[in-house]
GROMACS .gro file of C-alpha atoms in nm:
model
  344
    1MET     CA    1  -0.653  -0.292   4.083
    2LYS     CA    2  -0.731  -0.137   4.418
    3GLU     CA    3  -0.570  -0.303   4.717
    4GLU     CA    4  -0.901  -0.336   4.902
    5SER     CA    5  -1.051  -0.503   4.593
    6ARG     CA    6  -1.363  -0.289   4.615
    7MET     CA    7  -1.505  -0.070   4.342
    8LYS     CA    8  -1.763   0.203   4.300
    9ALA     CA    9  -2.078   0.116   4.108
   10VAL     CA   10  -2.428   0.245   4.039
   11ALA     CA   11  -2.698  -0.018   4.087
   12LEU     CA   12  -3.061  -0.088   4.170
   13THR     CA   13  -3.246  -0.328   4.396
   14HIS     CA   14  -3.601  -0.206   4.317
   15TYR     CA   15  -3.750  -0.100   3.983
   16LEU     CA   16  -3.871   0.252   4.052
   17PRO     CA   17  -3.957   0.573   3.862
   18ILE     CA   18  -3.638   0.759   3.774
   19SER     CA   19  -3.755   1.054   3.987
   20ASN     CA   20  -3.714   0.833   4.295
   21PRO     CA   21  -3.362   0.875   4.443
   22ASP     CA   22  -3.354   0.499   4.514
   23SER     CA   23  -3.410   0.410   4.146
   24LEU     CA   24  -3.031   0.414   4.098
   25MET     CA   25  -2.793   0.417   4.395
   26ASP     CA   26  -2.422   0.463   4.458
   27ILE     CA   27  -2.277   0.146   4.610
   28GLU     CA   28  -1.950  -0.045   4.650
   29LEU     CA   29  -1.902  -0.397   4.517
   30PRO     CA   30  -1.620  -0.652   4.521
   31ALA     CA   31  -1.389  -0.593   4.225
   32PRO     CA   32  -1.421  -0.883   3.975
   33ALA     CA   33  -1.152  -1.123   3.857
   34VAL     CA   34  -1.107  -1.259   3.504
   35SER     CA   35  -1.043  -1.592   3.335
   36GLY     CA   36  -1.095  -1.760   2.999
   37HIS     CA   37  -1.200  -1.524   2.716
   38ASP     CA   38  -1.274  -1.236   2.955
   39ILE     CA   39  -1.086  -0.912   3.006
   40LEU     CA   40  -1.108  -0.672   3.301
   41VAL     CA   41  -1.158  -0.309   3.197
   42ARG     CA   42  -1.118   0.003   3.408
   43ILE     CA   43  -1.425   0.198   3.299
   44GLU     CA   44  -1.358   0.560   3.209
   45ALA     CA   45  -1.678   0.652   3.023
   46ILE     CA   46  -2.026   0.507   2.968
   47SER     CA   47  -2.338   0.605   2.777
   48VAL     CA   48  -2.707   0.546   2.831
   49ASN     CA   49  -2.936   0.381   2.575
   50PRO     CA   50  -3.311   0.311   2.557
   51VAL     CA   51  -3.238  -0.047   2.668
   52ASP     CA   52  -3.115   0.089   3.004
   53VAL     CA   53  -3.444   0.271   3.053
   54LYS     CA   54  -3.646  -0.031   2.944
   55VAL     CA   55  -3.468  -0.269   3.182
   56ARG     CA   56  -3.495  -0.021   3.471
   57ALA     CA   57  -3.864   0.057   3.409
   58PRO     CA   58  -4.088   0.030   3.718
   59LYS     CA   59  -4.210  -0.321   3.793
   60ASP     CA   60  -4.304  -0.529   4.095
   61LYS     CA   61  -3.971  -0.703   4.138
   62THR     CA   62  -3.687  -0.690   4.389
   63GLU     CA   63  -3.327  -0.792   4.324
   64PRO     CA   64  -3.168  -1.000   4.605
   65ARG     CA   65  -2.831  -0.841   4.517
   66PRO     CA   66  -2.767  -0.497   4.365
   67ARG     CA   67  -2.803  -0.510   3.987
   68VAL     CA   68  -2.564  -0.302   3.777
   69LEU     CA   69  -2.701  -0.179   3.443
   70GLY     CA   70  -2.517  -0.022   3.150
   71TRP     CA   71  -2.441  -0.141   2.798
   72ASP     CA   72  -2.181   0.095   2.657
   73ALA     CA   73  -1.831   0.165   2.780
   74ALA     CA   74  -1.484   0.287   2.697
   75GLY     CA   75  -1.186   0.218   2.917
   76THR     CA   76  -0.847   0.057   2.966
   77VAL     CA   77  -0.766  -0.314   2.993
   78VAL     CA   78  -0.614  -0.396   3.334
   79ALA     CA   79  -0.618  -0.779   3.323
   80VAL     CA   80  -0.678  -1.054   3.066
   81GLY     CA   81  -0.798  -1.414   3.087
   82GLU     CA   82  -0.575  -1.701   2.981
   83ASP     CA   83  -0.758  -1.750   2.649
   84VAL     CA   84  -0.734  -1.385   2.539
   85THR     CA   85  -0.493  -1.314   2.254
   86GLN     CA   86  -0.622  -0.991   2.098
   87PHE     CA   87  -0.571  -0.758   2.398
   88GLN     CA   88  -0.313  -0.687   2.664
   89THR     CA   89  -0.303  -0.464   2.970
   90GLY     CA   90  -0.293  -0.097   2.881
   91ASP     CA   91  -0.504  -0.129   2.564
   92GLU     CA   92  -0.780   0.127   2.525
   93VAL     CA   93  -1.107  -0.041   2.429
   94TYR     CA   94  -1.476   0.022   2.374
   95TYR     CA   95  -1.773  -0.215   2.366
   96ALA     CA   96  -2.143  -0.265   2.443
   97GLY     CA   97  -2.122  -0.572   2.668
   98ASP     CA   98  -2.364  -0.858   2.725
   99ILE     CA   99  -2.719  -0.809   2.856
  100THR     CA  100  -2.703  -1.141   3.045
  101ARG     CA  101  -2.407  -1.025   3.260
  102PRO     CA  102  -2.348  -0.733   3.502
  103GLY     CA  103  -2.345  -0.398   3.325
  104THR     CA  104  -2.082  -0.131   3.268
  105ASN     CA  105  -2.192   0.120   3.534
  106SER     CA  106  -1.901   0.025   3.762
  107GLU     CA  107  -1.536   0.122   3.804
  108TYR     CA  108  -1.421  -0.215   3.675
  109HIS     CA  109  -1.604  -0.445   3.436
  110VAL     CA  110  -1.554  -0.797   3.303
  111VAL     CA  111  -1.642  -0.859   2.938
  112ASP     CA  112  -1.579  -1.128   2.677
  113ALA     CA  113  -1.288  -1.003   2.466
  114ARG     CA  114  -1.453  -1.130   2.148
  115ILE     CA  115  -1.717  -0.855   2.157
  116VAL     CA  116  -1.468  -0.575   2.232
  117GLY     CA  117  -1.299  -0.336   1.988
  118LYS     CA  118  -0.995  -0.110   1.997
  119LYS     CA  119  -1.104   0.243   2.089
  120PRO     CA  120  -1.065   0.502   1.811
  121GLN     CA  121  -0.746   0.686   1.906
  122SER     CA  122  -0.874   1.017   1.771
  123LEU     CA  123  -1.168   1.016   2.014
  124SER     CA  124  -1.175   1.083   2.387
  125MET     CA  125  -1.305   0.808   2.613
  126ALA     CA  126  -1.636   0.995   2.638
  127GLU     CA  127  -1.670   1.039   2.262
  128ALA     CA  128  -1.590   0.670   2.207
  129ALA     CA  129  -1.840   0.550   2.469
  130ALA     CA  130  -2.125   0.695   2.261
  131LEU     CA  131  -2.064   0.454   1.973
  132PRO     CA  132  -2.055   0.080   2.058
  133LEU     CA  133  -2.418  -0.028   2.109
  134THR     CA  134  -2.559   0.202   1.843
  135GLY     CA  135  -2.269   0.132   1.607
  136ILE     CA  136  -2.312  -0.244   1.633
  137THR     CA  137  -2.690  -0.217   1.595
  138ALA     CA  138  -2.669   0.006   1.289
  139TRP     CA  139  -2.392  -0.203   1.127
  140GLU     CA  140  -2.568  -0.534   1.182
  141ALA     CA  141  -2.904  -0.395   1.068
  142LEU     CA  142  -2.768  -0.251   0.743
  143PHE     CA  143  -2.500  -0.494   0.636
  144GLU     CA  144  -2.610  -0.823   0.796
  145ARG     CA  145  -2.987  -0.816   0.844
  146LEU     CA  146  -3.082  -0.609   0.537
  147GLY     CA  147  -2.794  -0.755   0.335
  148ILE     CA  148  -2.677  -0.421   0.196
  149PRO     CA  149  -2.326  -0.456   0.049
  150ALA     CA  150  -2.080  -0.242   0.244
  151ASP     CA  151  -1.920  -0.125  -0.082
  152GLY     CA  152  -2.251   0.003  -0.220
  153PHE     CA  153  -2.441  -0.066  -0.541
  154GLN     CA  154  -2.371   0.008  -0.908
  155SER     CA  155  -2.702   0.194  -0.941
  156PRO     CA  156  -2.845   0.415  -0.664
  157LYS     CA  157  -3.075   0.254  -0.410
  158SER     CA  158  -3.277   0.418  -0.135
  159ILE     CA  159  -3.330   0.364   0.236
  160LEU     CA  160  -3.584   0.517   0.473
  161ILE     CA  161  -3.455   0.545   0.831
  162ILE     CA  162  -3.745   0.599   1.071
  163GLY     CA  163  -3.614   0.781   1.378
  164GLY     CA  164  -3.303   0.932   1.224
  165ALA     CA  165  -3.186   1.160   1.504
  166GLY     CA  166  -3.162   0.903   1.784
  167GLY     CA  167  -2.856   0.705   1.883
  168VAL     CA  168  -2.886   0.424   1.627
  169GLY     CA  169  -3.021   0.653   1.355
  170SER     CA  170  -2.728   0.890   1.399
  171VAL     CA  171  -2.485   0.610   1.315
  172ALA     CA  172  -2.707   0.443   1.053
  173ILE     CA  173  -2.736   0.764   0.851
  174GLN     CA  174  -2.357   0.793   0.838
  175LEU     CA  175  -2.300   0.428   0.744
  176ALA     CA  176  -2.578   0.426   0.484
  177SER     CA  177  -2.460   0.745   0.314
  178GLN     CA  178  -2.082   0.724   0.355
  179ILE     CA  179  -2.021   0.349   0.327
  180ALA     CA  180  -2.314   0.197   0.137
  181ARG     CA  181  -2.366   0.513  -0.072
  182LEU     CA  182  -2.744   0.485  -0.047
  183GLN     CA  183  -2.989   0.767  -0.102
  184VAL     CA  184  -3.087   0.828   0.261
  185ILE     CA  185  -3.426   0.960   0.366
  186ALA     CA  186  -3.445   1.008   0.744
  187THR     CA  187  -3.751   1.094   0.951
  188ALA     CA  188  -3.735   1.387   1.191
  189SER     CA  189  -4.015   1.600   1.334
  190ARG     CA  190  -3.830   1.904   1.474
  191GLU     CA  191  -3.607   2.162   1.310
  192GLU     CA  192  -3.310   2.065   1.527
  193THR     CA  193  -3.348   1.695   1.447
  194LYS     CA  194  -3.388   1.766   1.075
  195HIS     CA  195  -3.067   1.970   1.082
  196TRP     CA  196  -2.881   1.693   1.270
  197CYS     CA  197  -2.989   1.426   1.017
  198LEU     CA  198  -2.886   1.637   0.718
  199GLU     CA  199  -2.555   1.723   0.885
  200LEU     CA  200  -2.482   1.352   0.927
  201GLY     CA  201  -2.543   1.279   0.558
  202ALA     CA  202  -2.915   1.228   0.498
  203ASP     CA  203  -3.023   1.343   0.152
  204LEU     CA  204  -3.360   1.461   0.280
  205THR     CA  205  -3.590   1.436   0.579
  206ILE     CA  206  -3.962   1.373   0.620
  207ASN     CA  207  -4.181   1.396   0.929
  208HIS     CA  208  -4.271   1.064   1.096
  209ARG     CA  209  -4.574   1.230   1.254
  210LEU     CA  210  -4.730   1.286   0.909
  211ASN     CA  211  -4.823   1.050   0.623
  212LEU     CA  212  -4.498   0.884   0.517
  213ALA     CA  213  -4.619   0.762   0.177
  214GLU     CA  214  -4.749   1.104   0.072
  215GLN     CA  215  -4.430   1.280   0.181
  216LEU     CA  216  -4.207   1.026   0.004
  217ALA     CA  217  -4.410   1.044  -0.317
  218ALA     CA  218  -4.388   1.423  -0.312
  219GLN     CA  219  -4.008   1.391  -0.295
  220GLY     CA  220  -3.999   1.147  -0.589
  221TYR     CA  221  -3.990   0.821  -0.392
  222PRO     CA  222  -4.314   0.626  -0.446
  223THR     CA  223  -4.128   0.330  -0.291
  224VAL     CA  224  -3.792   0.269  -0.123
  225ASP     CA  225  -3.556  -0.029  -0.148
  226TYR     CA  226  -3.491  -0.058   0.227
  227ILE     CA  227  -3.651   0.055   0.551
  228LEU     CA  228  -3.478   0.065   0.891
  229CYS     CA  229  -3.738   0.119   1.163
  230LEU     CA  230  -3.599   0.258   1.489
  231ASN     CA  231  -3.926   0.373   1.643
  232ASP     CA  232  -4.283   0.239   1.687
  233THR     CA  233  -4.279  -0.066   1.461
  234ALA     CA  234  -4.653  -0.135   1.501
  235GLY     CA  235  -4.748   0.229   1.445
  236HIS     CA  236  -4.551   0.252   1.122
  237TRP     CA  237  -4.621  -0.102   0.997
  238ALA     CA  238  -4.903  -0.022   0.751
  239ALA     CA  239  -4.701   0.261   0.599
  240MET     CA  240  -4.384   0.049   0.575
  241THR     CA  241  -4.553  -0.241   0.397
  242HIS     CA  242  -4.708   0.008   0.155
  243ILE     CA  243  -4.392   0.200   0.064
  244ILE     CA  244  -4.141  -0.087   0.054
  245LYS     CA  245  -4.039  -0.168  -0.302
  246PRO     CA  246  -4.120  -0.514  -0.443
  247GLN     CA  247  -3.837  -0.748  -0.334
  248GLY     CA  248  -3.729  -0.487  -0.079
  249MET     CA  249  -3.637  -0.543   0.287
  250ILE     CA  250  -3.755  -0.399   0.617
  251CYS     CA  251  -3.560  -0.424   0.944
  252SER     CA  252  -3.675  -0.312   1.287
  253ILE     CA  253  -3.509  -0.293   1.627
  254VAL     CA  254  -3.829  -0.210   1.819
  255GLU     CA  255  -4.052  -0.494   1.939
  256SER     CA  256  -4.421  -0.475   1.859
  257PRO     CA  257  -4.686  -0.502   2.134
  258GLU     CA  258  -4.908  -0.683   1.884
  259PRO     CA  259  -4.849  -0.940   1.604
  260LEU     CA  260  -4.745  -0.783   1.275
  261ASP     CA  261  -4.950  -0.868   0.965
  262MET     CA  262  -4.700  -1.011   0.715
  263GLU     CA  263  -4.958  -1.066   0.441
  264PRO     CA  264  -4.900  -0.730   0.264
  265LEU     CA  265  -4.537  -0.834   0.204
  266LYS     CA  266  -4.626  -1.160   0.026
  267SER     CA  267  -4.721  -1.028  -0.317
  268LYS     CA  268  -4.414  -0.804  -0.312
  269SER     CA  269  -4.180  -1.091  -0.214
  270ALA     CA  270  -4.053  -0.840   0.039
  271GLY     CA  271  -3.877  -0.942   0.358
  272PHE     CA  272  -3.882  -0.843   0.724
  273VAL     CA  273  -3.611  -0.910   0.980
  274TRP     CA  274  -3.536  -0.812   1.340
  275GLU     CA  275  -3.207  -0.675   1.469
  276PHE     CA  276  -3.105  -0.725   1.834
  277MET     CA  277  -2.739  -0.653   1.899
  278PHE     CA  278  -2.722  -0.877   2.207
  279THR     CA  279  -2.810  -1.192   2.009
  280ARG     CA  280  -2.450  -1.301   1.958
  281SER     CA  281  -2.342  -1.270   2.321
  282MET     CA  282  -2.675  -1.394   2.461
  283TYR     CA  283  -2.662  -1.717   2.260
  284GLN     CA  284  -2.281  -1.746   2.243
  285THR     CA  285  -2.305  -1.782   1.866
  286GLU     CA  286  -2.017  -1.924   1.666
  287ASP     CA  287  -1.959  -1.585   1.505
  288MET     CA  288  -1.950  -1.388   1.832
  289ALA     CA  289  -1.611  -1.242   1.738
  290GLU     CA  290  -1.774  -1.056   1.447
  291GLN     CA  291  -1.883  -0.788   1.694
  292GLY     CA  292  -1.525  -0.720   1.797
  293LYS     CA  293  -1.425  -0.707   1.431
  294LEU     CA  294  -1.698  -0.462   1.333
  295LEU     CA  295  -1.610  -0.236   1.627
  296ASN     CA  296  -1.254  -0.232   1.493
  297GLN     CA  297  -1.391  -0.140   1.149
  298ILE     CA  298  -1.592   0.143   1.303
  299SER     CA  299  -1.274   0.261   1.475
  300GLN     CA  300  -1.097   0.274   1.138
  301LEU     CA  301  -1.385   0.469   0.985
  302VAL     CA  302  -1.361   0.719   1.270
  303GLU     CA  303  -0.984   0.751   1.224
  304HIS     CA  304  -1.038   0.827   0.855
  305ASP     CA  305  -1.302   1.092   0.940
  306THR     CA  306  -1.573   0.888   0.768
  307LEU     CA  307  -1.773   0.853   1.090
  308GLN     CA  308  -1.812   1.098   1.376
  309THR     CA  309  -1.909   1.046   1.738
  310THR     CA  310  -2.275   1.093   1.820
  311MET     CA  311  -2.215   1.228   2.173
  312ARG     CA  312  -2.438   1.532   2.225
  313LYS     CA  313  -2.450   1.563   2.606
  314HIS     CA  314  -2.166   1.493   2.849
  315LEU     CA  315  -2.209   1.456   3.226
  316THR     CA  316  -1.937   1.404   3.487
  317PRO     CA  317  -1.868   1.223   3.712
  318ILE     CA  318  -2.026   0.878   3.681
  319ASN     CA  319  -2.256   0.853   3.981
  320ALA     CA  320  -2.617   0.775   4.065
  321ASP     CA  321  -2.730   1.138   4.050
  322ASN     CA  322  -2.593   1.190   3.698
  323LEU     CA  323  -2.713   0.851   3.578
  324ARG     CA  324  -3.064   0.936   3.697
  325LYS     CA  325  -3.039   1.260   3.496
  326ALA     CA  326  -2.921   1.064   3.190
  327HIS     CA  327  -3.200   0.806   3.224
  328ALA     CA  328  -3.455   1.086   3.251
  329LEU     CA  329  -3.323   1.245   2.932
  330VAL     CA  330  -3.343   0.916   2.738
  331GLU     CA  331  -3.682   0.833   2.889
  332GLN     CA  332  -3.830   1.153   2.743
  333GLY     CA  333  -3.782   1.002   2.396
  334ASN     CA  334  -3.656   1.313   2.218
  335MET     CA  335  -3.280   1.280   2.260
  336ILE     CA  336  -3.057   1.379   1.970
  337GLY     CA  337  -2.754   1.152   1.952
  338LYS     CA  338  -2.622   1.017   2.282
  339VAL     CA  339  -2.575   1.120   2.645
  340VAL     CA  340  -2.239   1.015   2.792
  341LEU     CA  341  -2.093   1.011   3.144
  342SER     CA  342  -1.723   0.998   3.229
  343GLY     CA  343  -1.489   0.992   3.528
  344TRP     CA  344  -1.538   0.859   3.879
   0.00000   0.00000   0.00000
């Protein structure tokens, strides 16, 4: 820890358009201390997700103290609380953090050890920082919310992943094809995104800007067993309820601006469930430690070359200027994979 107990950070006090230089600012903050289940991590790389953009979106609100965003990090443990048993100083870790606490866009960061995993040794800090939030989201959506067995099925089953080339989709395609051994149909609307999805393990792609049911039927899929919606839940709802197989399951990570009509699912005995990866830390659930465990499982899959990093753009150093660039990229809505920042 620095002798002066100060640290660099990128924060906001006003919620402004990302083009405004005051939307994210370089500041110094007191370096935090740890106790209990917390560990103190020296942050070496971070990545930006749609949740960062959503939280930072312009609104008529002022923070009395600078607010640090950021929900993805890789770094090195420099201190541990008295209740921590799974980590010690010097361990390299990665995690997505807790949306109710200060974010990871700072030189040092305090996080509950139970939602932290051991960084994949074969990846750089930057490559590892691309994976936690999207990895947790994809894992929980597939294996916990949709109830897909991680060891796959005896007979082939299908999943439609709407928004396959984004951060979560890039991990979900790999998990669904490599681990669950599902027949994976991913949506992509550009040649480069189609190529990315197929490279990651999708069996075929269809265009989410065109009629999903017609495209699926033309490819021999009148219905699918599972749907993972990663984009525009309300816009795709009618199509999803039509193409889901009787007794199938739909999961979405994108809130709807309007109530969803569940009636079309009734005769099919089909189910719908939300996935929000901050649920466990936000509500301090009894199974909070499952997130640390699944991050360790993802690390093992990376070490065995089953999963690859989804980092596609790398900026350095971590500062307000580069974070504004990263937010602008994510805000455009056409990112492939993840944008990562490293170094101070």
